[in-house]
PDB file of C-alpha atoms in Angstrom:
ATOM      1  CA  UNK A 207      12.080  31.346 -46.535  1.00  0.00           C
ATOM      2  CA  UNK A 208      14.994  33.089 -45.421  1.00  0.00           C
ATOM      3  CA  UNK A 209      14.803  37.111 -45.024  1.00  0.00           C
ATOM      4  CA  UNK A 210      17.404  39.142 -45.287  1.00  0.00           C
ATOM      5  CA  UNK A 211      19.697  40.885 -42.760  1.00  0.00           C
ATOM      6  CA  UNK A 212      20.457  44.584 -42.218  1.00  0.00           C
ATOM      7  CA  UNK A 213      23.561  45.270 -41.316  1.00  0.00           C
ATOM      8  CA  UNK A 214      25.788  48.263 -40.620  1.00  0.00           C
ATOM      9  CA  UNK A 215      29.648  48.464 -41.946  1.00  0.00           C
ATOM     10  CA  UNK A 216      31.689  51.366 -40.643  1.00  0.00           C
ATOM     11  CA  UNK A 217      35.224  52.166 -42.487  1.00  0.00           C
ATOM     12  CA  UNK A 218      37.612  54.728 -40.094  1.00  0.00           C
ATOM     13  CA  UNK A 219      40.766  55.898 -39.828  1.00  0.00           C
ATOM     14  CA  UNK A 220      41.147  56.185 -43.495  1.00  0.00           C
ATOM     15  CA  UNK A 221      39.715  52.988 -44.550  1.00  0.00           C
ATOM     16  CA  UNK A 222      37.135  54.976 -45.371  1.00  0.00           C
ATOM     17  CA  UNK A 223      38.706  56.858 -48.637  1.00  0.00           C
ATOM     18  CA  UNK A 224      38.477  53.390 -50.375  1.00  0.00           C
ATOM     19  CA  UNK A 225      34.705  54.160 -49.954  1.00  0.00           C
ATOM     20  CA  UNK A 226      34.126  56.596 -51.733  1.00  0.00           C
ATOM     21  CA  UNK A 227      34.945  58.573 -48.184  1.00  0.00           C
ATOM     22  CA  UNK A 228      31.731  56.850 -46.314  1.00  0.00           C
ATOM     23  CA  UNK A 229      31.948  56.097 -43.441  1.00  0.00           C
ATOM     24  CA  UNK A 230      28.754  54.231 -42.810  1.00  0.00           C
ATOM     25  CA  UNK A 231      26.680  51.906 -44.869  1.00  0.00           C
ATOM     26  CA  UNK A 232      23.834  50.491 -44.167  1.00  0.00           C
ATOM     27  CA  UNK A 233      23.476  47.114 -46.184  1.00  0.00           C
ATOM     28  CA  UNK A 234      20.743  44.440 -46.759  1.00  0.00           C
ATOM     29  CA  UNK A 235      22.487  41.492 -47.516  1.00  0.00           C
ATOM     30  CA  UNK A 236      21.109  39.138 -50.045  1.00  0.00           C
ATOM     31  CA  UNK A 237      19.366  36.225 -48.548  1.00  0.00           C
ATOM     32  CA  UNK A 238      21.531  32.596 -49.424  1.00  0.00           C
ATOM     33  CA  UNK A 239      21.419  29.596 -48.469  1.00  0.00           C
ATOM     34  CA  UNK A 240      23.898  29.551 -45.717  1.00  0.00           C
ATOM     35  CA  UNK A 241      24.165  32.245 -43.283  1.00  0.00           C
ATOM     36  CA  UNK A 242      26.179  35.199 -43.884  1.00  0.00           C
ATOM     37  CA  UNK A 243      29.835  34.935 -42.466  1.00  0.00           C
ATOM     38  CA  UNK A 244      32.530  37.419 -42.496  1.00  0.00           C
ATOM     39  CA  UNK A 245      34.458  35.517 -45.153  1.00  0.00           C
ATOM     40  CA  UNK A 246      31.489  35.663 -47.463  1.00  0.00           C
ATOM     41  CA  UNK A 247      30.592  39.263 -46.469  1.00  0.00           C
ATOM     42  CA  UNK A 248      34.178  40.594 -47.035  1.00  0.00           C
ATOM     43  CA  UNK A 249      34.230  39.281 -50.786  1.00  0.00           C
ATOM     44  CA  UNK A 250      30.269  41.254 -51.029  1.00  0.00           C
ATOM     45  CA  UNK A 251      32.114  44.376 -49.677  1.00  0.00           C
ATOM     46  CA  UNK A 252      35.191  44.023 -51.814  1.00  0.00           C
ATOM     47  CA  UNK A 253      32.556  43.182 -55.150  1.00  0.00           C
ATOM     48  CA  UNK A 254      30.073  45.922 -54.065  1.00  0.00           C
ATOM     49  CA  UNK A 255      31.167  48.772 -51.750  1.00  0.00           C
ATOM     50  CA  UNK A 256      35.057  49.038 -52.288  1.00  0.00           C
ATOM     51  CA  UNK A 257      35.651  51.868 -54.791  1.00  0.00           C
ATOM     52  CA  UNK A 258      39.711  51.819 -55.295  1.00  0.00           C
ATOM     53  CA  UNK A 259      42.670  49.915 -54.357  1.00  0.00           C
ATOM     54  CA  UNK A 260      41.399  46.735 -52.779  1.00  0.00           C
ATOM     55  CA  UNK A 261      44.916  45.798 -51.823  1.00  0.00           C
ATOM     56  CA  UNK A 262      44.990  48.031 -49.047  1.00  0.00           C
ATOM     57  CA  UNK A 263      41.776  46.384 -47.544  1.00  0.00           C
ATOM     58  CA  UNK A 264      41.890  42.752 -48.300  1.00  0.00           C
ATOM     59  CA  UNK A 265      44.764  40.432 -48.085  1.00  0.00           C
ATOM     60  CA  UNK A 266      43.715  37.131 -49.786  1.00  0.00           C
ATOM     61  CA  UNK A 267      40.190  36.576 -48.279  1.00  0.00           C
ATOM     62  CA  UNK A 268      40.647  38.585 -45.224  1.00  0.00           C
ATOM     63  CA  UNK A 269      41.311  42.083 -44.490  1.00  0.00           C
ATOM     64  CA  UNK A 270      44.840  42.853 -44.399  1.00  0.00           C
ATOM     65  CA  UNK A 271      47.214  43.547 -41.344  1.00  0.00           C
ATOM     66  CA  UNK A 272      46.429  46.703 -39.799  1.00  0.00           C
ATOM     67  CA  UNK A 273      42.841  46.612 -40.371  1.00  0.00           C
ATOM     68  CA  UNK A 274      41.027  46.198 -36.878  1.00  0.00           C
ATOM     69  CA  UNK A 275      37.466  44.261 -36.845  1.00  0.00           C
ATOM     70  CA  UNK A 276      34.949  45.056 -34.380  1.00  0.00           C
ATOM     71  CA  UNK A 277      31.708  43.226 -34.214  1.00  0.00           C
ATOM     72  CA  UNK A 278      29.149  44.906 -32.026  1.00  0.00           C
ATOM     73  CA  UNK A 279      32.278  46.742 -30.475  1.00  0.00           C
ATOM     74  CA  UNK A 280      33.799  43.442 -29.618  1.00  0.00           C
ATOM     75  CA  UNK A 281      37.077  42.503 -31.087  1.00  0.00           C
ATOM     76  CA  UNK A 282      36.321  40.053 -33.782  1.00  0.00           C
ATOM     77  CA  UNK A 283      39.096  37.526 -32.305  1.00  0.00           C
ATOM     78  CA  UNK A 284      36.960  37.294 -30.161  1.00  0.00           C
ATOM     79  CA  UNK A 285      34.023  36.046 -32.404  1.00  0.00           C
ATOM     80  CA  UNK A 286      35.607  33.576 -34.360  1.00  0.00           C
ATOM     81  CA  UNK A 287      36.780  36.185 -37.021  1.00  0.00           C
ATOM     82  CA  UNK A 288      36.623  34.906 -40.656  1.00  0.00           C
ATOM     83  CA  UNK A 289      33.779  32.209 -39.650  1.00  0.00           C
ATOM     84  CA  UNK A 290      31.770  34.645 -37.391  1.00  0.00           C
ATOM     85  CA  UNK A 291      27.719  33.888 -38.383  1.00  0.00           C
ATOM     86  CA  UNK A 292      26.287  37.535 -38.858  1.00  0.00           C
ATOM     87  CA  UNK A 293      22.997  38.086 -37.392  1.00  0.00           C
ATOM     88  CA  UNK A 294      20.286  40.712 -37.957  1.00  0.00           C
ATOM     89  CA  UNK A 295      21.444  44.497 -36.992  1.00  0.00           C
ATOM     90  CA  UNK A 296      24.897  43.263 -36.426  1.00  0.00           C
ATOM     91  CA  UNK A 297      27.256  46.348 -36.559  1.00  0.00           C
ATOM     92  CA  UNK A 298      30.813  45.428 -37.704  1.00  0.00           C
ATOM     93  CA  UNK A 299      33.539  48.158 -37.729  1.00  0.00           C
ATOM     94  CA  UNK A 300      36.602  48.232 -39.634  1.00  0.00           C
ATOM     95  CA  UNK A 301      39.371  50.540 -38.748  1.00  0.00           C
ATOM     96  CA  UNK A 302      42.534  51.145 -40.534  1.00  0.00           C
ATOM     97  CA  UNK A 303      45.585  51.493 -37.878  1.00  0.00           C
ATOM     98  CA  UNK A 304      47.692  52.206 -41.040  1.00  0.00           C
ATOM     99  CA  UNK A 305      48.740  56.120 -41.707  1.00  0.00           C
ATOM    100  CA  UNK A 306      50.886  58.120 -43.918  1.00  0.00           C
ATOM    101  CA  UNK A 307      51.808  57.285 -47.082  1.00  0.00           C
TER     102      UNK A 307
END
């Protein structure tokens, strides 16, 4: 049987007011079939943890130019973005490089 992952999601640089203002979650995952991807988590973070305007994070099923995605402090280009397989204590880091407004 499969167990589930804990993970940690940080929102800065304002990304963090669509949460409510936290900056850190810590997150079991639900266990599925498949393994957890960024594509899949980014719809459980828009569904669960994203408290207003969802536009300003996600752009179709990926977050939205001007958000920067670090897994384990590496750039998530890097990783294989969208399709990146999360793994157990992963930390993934989003930070908004969008101001004013």
């Amino acid at each position: 049987s499969k167990i589930s992952v804990v993970h940690c999601f940080y929102f800065r640089g304002g990304a963090e007011l669509l949460f409510d203002g936290v900056k850190k979650h810590q997150v079991t995952l639900p266990c599925q079939p498949e393994p957890w991807d960024i594509r899949n988590l980014l719809k459980w973070i828009k569904q669960n943890l994203l408290k207003e305007r969802p536009e300003l994070f996600m752009q179709g099923e990926s977050v939205r130019p001007g958000i920067l995605v670090l897994i384990n402090e590496a750039d998530w280009e890097l990783m294989g973005e969208l399709d990146y397989k999360l793994q157990d204590q992963d930390k993934v880091l989003f930070i908004s490089t969008l101001h004013g407004g």
